[in-house]
Coordinates of C-alpha atoms in Angstrom, one line a residue:
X1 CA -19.8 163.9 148.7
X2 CA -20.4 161.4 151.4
X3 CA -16.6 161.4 152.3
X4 CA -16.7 165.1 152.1
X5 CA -19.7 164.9 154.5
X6 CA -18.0 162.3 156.9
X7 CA -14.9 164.3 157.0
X8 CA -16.8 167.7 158.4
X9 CA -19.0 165.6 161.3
X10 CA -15.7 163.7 162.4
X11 CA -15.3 164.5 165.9
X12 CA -12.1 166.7 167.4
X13 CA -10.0 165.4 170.4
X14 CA -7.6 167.5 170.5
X15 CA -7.4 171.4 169.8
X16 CA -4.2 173.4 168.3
X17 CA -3.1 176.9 170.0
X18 CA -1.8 179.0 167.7
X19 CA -0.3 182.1 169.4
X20 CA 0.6 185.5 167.6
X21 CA -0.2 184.1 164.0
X22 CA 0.9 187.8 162.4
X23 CA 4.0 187.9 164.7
X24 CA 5.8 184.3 164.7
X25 CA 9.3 185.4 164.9
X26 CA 7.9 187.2 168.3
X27 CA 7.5 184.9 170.5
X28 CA 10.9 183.9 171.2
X29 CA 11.2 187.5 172.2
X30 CA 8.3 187.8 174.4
X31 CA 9.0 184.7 176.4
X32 CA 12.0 186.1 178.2
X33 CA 9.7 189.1 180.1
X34 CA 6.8 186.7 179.9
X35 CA 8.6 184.3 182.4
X36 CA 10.5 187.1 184.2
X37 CA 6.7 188.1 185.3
X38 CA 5.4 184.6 185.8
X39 CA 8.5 183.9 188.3
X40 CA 8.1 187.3 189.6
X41 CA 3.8 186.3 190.6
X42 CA 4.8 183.0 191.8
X43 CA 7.6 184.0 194.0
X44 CA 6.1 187.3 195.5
X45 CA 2.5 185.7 195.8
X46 CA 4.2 182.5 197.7
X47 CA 6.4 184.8 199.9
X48 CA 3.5 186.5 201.0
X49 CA 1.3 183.8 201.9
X50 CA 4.6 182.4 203.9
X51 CA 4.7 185.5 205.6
X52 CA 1.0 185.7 206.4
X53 CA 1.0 182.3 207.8
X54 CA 4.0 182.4 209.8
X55 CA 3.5 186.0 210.9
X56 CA 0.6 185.5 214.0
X57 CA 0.1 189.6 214.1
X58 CA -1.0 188.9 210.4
X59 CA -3.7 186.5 211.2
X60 CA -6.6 189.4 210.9
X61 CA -9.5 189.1 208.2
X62 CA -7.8 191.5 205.6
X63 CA -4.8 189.7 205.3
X64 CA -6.9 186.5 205.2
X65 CA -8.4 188.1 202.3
X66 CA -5.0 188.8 200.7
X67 CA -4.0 185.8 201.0
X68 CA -7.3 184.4 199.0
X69 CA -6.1 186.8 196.0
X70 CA -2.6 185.4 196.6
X71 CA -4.1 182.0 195.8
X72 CA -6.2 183.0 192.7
X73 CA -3.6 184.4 191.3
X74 CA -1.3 181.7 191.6
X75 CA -3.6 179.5 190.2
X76 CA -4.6 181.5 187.2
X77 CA -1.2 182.1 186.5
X78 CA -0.3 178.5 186.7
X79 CA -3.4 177.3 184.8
X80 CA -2.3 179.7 181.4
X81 CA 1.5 180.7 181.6
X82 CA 3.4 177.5 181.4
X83 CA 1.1 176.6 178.7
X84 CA 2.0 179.7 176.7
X85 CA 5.8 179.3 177.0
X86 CA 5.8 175.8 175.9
X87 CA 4.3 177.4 172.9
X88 CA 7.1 179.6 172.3
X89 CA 10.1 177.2 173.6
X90 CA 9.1 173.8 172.3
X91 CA 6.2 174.5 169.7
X92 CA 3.8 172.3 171.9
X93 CA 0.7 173.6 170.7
X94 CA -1.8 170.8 170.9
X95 CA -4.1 170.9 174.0
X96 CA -6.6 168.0 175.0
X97 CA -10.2 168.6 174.4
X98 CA -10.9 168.3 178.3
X99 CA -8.1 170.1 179.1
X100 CA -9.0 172.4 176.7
X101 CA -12.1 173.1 178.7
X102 CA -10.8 173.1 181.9
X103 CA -8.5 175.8 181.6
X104 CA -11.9 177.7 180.1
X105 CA -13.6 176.8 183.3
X106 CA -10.6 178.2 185.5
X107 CA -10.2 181.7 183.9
X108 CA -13.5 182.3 183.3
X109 CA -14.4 181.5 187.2
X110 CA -11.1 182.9 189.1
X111 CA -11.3 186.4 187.6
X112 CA -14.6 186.9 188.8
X113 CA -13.7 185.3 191.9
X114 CA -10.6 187.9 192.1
X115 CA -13.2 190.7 191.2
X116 CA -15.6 189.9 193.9
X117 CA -12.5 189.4 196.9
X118 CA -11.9 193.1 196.0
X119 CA -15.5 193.9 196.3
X120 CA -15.1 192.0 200.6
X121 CA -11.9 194.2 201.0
X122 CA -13.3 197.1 199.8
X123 CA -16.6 196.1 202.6
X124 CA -13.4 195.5 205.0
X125 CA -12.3 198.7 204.2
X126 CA -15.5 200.8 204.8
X127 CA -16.0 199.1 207.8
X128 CA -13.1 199.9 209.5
X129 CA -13.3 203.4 208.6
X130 CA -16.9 204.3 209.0
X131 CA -17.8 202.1 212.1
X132 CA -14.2 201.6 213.3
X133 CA -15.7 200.7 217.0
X134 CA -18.2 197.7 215.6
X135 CA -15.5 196.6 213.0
X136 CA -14.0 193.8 215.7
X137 CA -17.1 192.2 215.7
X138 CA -18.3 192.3 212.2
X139 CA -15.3 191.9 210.7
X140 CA -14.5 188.4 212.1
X141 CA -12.6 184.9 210.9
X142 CA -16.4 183.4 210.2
X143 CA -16.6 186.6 208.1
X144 CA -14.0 185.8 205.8
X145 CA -14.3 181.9 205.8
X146 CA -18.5 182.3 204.9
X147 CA -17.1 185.3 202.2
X148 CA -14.3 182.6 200.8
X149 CA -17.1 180.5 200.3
X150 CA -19.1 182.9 199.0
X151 CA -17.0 184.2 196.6
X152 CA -15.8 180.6 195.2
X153 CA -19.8 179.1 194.9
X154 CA -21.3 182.2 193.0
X155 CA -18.5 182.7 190.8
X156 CA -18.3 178.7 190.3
X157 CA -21.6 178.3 189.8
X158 CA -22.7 181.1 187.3
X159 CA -19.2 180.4 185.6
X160 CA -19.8 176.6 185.2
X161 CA -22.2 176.7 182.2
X162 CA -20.0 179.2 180.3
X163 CA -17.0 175.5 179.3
X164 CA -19.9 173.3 179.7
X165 CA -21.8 175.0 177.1
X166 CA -18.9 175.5 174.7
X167 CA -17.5 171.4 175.3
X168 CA -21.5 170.4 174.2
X169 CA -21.2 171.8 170.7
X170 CA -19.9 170.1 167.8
X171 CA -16.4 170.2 166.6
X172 CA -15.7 169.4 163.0
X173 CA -12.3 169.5 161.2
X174 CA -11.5 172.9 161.8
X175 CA -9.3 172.5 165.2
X176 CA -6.8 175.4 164.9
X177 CA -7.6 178.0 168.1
X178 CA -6.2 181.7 166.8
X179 CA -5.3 182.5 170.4
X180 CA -2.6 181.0 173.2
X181 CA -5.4 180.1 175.6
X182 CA -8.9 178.7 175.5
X183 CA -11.5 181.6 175.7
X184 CA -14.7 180.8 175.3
X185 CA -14.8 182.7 172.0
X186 CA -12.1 181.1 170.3
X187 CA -13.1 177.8 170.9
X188 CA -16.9 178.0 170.2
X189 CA -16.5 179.7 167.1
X190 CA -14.6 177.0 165.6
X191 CA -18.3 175.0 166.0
X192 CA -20.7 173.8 163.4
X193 CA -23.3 175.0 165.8
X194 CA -25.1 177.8 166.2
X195 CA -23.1 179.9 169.2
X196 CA -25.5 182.7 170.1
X197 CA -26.5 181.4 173.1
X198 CA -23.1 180.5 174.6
X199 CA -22.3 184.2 173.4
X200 CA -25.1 185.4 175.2
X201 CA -25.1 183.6 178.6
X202 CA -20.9 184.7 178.7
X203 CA -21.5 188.5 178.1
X204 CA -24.4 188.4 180.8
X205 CA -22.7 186.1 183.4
X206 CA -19.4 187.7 183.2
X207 CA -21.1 191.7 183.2
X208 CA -23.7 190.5 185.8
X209 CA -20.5 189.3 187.9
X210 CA -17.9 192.1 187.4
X211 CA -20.4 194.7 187.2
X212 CA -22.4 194.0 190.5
X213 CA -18.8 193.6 192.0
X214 CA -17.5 197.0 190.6
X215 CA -21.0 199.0 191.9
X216 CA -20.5 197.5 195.2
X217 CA -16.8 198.9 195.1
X218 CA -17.8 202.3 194.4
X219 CA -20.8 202.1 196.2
X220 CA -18.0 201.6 199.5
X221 CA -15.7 203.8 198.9
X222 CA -18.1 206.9 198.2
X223 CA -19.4 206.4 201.8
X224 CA -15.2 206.0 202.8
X225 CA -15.0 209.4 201.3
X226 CA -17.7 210.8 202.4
X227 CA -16.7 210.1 206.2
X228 CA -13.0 210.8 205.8
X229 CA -14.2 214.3 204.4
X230 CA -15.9 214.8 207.9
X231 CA -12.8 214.2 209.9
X232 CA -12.0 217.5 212.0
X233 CA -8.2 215.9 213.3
X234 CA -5.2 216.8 211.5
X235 CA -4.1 214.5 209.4
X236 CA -6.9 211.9 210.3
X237 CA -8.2 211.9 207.1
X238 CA -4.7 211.1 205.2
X239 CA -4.2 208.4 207.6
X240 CA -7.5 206.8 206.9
X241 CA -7.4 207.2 203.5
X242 CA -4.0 205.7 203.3
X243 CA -5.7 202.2 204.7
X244 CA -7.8 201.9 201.5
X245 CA -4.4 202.8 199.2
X246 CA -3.4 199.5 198.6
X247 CA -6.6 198.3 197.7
X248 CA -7.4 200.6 195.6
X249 CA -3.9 200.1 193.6
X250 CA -4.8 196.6 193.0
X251 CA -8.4 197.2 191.9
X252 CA -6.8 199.7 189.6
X253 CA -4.1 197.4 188.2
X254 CA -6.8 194.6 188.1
X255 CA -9.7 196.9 186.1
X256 CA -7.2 198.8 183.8
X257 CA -6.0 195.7 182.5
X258 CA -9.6 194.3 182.1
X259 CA -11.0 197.4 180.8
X260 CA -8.2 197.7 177.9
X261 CA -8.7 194.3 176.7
X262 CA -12.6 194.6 176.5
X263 CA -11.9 197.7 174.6
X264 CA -9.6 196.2 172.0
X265 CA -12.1 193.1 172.0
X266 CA -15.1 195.5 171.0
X267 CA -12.6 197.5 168.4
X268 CA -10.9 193.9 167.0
X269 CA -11.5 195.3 163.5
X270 CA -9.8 198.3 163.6
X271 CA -6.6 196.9 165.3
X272 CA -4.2 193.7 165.0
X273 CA -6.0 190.2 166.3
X274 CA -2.4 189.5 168.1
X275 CA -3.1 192.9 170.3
X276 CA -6.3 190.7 172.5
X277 CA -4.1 188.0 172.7
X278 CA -1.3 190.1 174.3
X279 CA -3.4 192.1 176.3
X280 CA -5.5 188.9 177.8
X281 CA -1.6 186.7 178.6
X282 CA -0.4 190.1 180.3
X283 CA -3.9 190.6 182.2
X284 CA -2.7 187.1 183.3
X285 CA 0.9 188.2 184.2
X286 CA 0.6 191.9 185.2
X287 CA -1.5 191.7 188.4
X288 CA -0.4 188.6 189.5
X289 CA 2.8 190.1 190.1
X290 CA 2.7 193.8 191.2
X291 CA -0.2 192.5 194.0
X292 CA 2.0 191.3 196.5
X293 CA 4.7 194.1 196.4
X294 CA 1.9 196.9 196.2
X295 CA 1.2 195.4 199.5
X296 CA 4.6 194.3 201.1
X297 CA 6.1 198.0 200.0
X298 CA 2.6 200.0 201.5
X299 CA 1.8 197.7 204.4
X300 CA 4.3 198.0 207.7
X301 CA 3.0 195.0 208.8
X302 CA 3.5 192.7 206.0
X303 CA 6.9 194.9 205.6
X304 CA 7.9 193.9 208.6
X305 CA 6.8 190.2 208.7
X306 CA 8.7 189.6 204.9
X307 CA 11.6 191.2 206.6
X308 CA 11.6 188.9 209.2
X309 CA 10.9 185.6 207.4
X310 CA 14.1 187.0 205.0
X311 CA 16.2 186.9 208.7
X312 CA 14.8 183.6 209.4
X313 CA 16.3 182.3 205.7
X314 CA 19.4 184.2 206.7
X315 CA 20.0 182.2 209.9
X316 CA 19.0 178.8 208.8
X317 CA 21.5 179.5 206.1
X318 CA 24.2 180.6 208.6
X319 CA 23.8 177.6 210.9
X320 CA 23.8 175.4 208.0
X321 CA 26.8 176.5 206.4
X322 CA 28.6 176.7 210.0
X323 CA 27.4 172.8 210.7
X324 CA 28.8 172.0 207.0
X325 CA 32.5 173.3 208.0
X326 CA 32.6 172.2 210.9
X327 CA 35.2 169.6 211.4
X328 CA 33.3 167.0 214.4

């Protein structure tokens, strides 16, 4: 018995991911479009920030603003993808307890942070529609700088407790996580401790967060509408509405996403445990990489500074090849 007893209160260093466990044979199939779209966010989020920095008629506010959900996603992408395909390529499941944690810390804090960037656009947006001739001076570069930090110290902040609270329980033998990245959830239910809090403070944080963020969204663009419906011009109000269509595509790609995994969370009894753990990777995958061509193919501007960056590649290219042959 004591054995038996020292063996359950030994403590765990190391946690094992185990991804898909209905569907093994799977995940070699799923990592050839799960890295087409992780190459796809990182090379279409880092073009755009390229563009928007070399590009001086893009340095405004709302593409200073893009470029902060450029950077989230990067990093989200970054802090669960890789992860997940050495997984699938090289069966390297085992993830440090701090690391473990970490990654918790990330997700749970960048989504929110993504959610309330959407929430400043979608203030940009009204602004620029409904008091067009105060927008230049409300809408400034100490706007967006005090809203970055903002958005990054309340999501930090009420996100913190969420891996803090999971890393103080107690881990016995059990070690094995039923899911390719560490959720709050997964982790804390392999505790010998009582979880309701932890539960508690997560579905509160993360619906106080999102759900302030989303109100504020609508809140916006029901005052957008309700001036563009006022518009006597023709064709003023397609043009102004056409401003806000961009955003509003991401939001939509962002909640959709986010709204179908929460569903399948709440119905995990009635459907296949492997469905969340799809559903949370792509929510991971998805936005991350449709967000910067939404924009580049809607936006002139950013259009037109891509395609110029592209004919700056070309040249460099030219003259280097030229330089190469040339016989000094």
């Amino acid at each position: 018995m004591a054995s038996a007893s020292n063996y359950s209160s030994a403590p765990v260093s190391e946690f094992l991911l185990f991804c898909f466990p209905n569907y093994q044979s799977w995940q070699h199939w799923l990592s050839l479009p799960f890295s087409l779209l992780f190459l796809l966010a990182l090379g279409a989020n880092a073009t755009l920030l390229v563009t928007i920095w070399l590009e001086e008629s893009l340095h405004q506010p709302m593409y200073y603003l893009l470029s902060l959900i450029a950077i989230l996603d990067m990093v989200l992408c970054l802090t669960v993808i890789p992860k997940v395909l050495a997984i699938f390529w090289f069966d390297l499941r085992a993830i440090s307890f701090s690391a473990c944690f970490l990654q918790m810390f990330i997700v749970n804090s960048f989504l929110p942070m993504e959610s309330c960037t959407f929430m400043v656009m979608a203030y940009d947006r009204y602004v620029a529609i409904c008091h067009p001739l105060r927008y230049p001076s409300i809408i400034t570069d100490q706007f967006v700088a005090r809203a970055a930090i903002f958005v990054v110290a309340r999501n930090g902040l009420f996100s913190l407790p969420v891996p803090v609270l999971s890393s103080r329980l107690r881990y016995c033998a059990e070690k094995v996580i039923q899911n390719c990245i560490c959720t709050n959830l997964s982790v804390s239910k392999l505790s010998c401790d009582d979880i309701t809090f932890n539960r508690l403070y997560q579905f509160v944080a993360g619906w106080t967060l999102l759900g302030s963020d989303l109100v504020l969204i609508v809140l916006s663009y029901s005052f957008i509408l309700k001036a563009v419906l006022r518009l006597r011009a023709e064709g003023a109000a397609a043009k102004a509405l056409s401003t806000c269509g961009s955003h509003l595509i991401l939001i939509l790609f962002f909640s959709t996403v986010l709204l179908v995994l929460v569903i399948t969370n709440l119905a995990r009894r009635r459907i296949p445990p492997d469905v969340p753990i799809l559903l949370n990777i792509l929510h991971h995958l998805i936005p991350p990489a449709l967000n910067p061509i939404v924009y580049g193919v809607r936006t002139k501007e950013v259009k037109q500074g891509i395609q110029k960056l592209l004919s700056r590649l070309q040249a460099v290219k030219w003259v280097r090849t030229y330089l190469g042959n040339k016989n000094w």
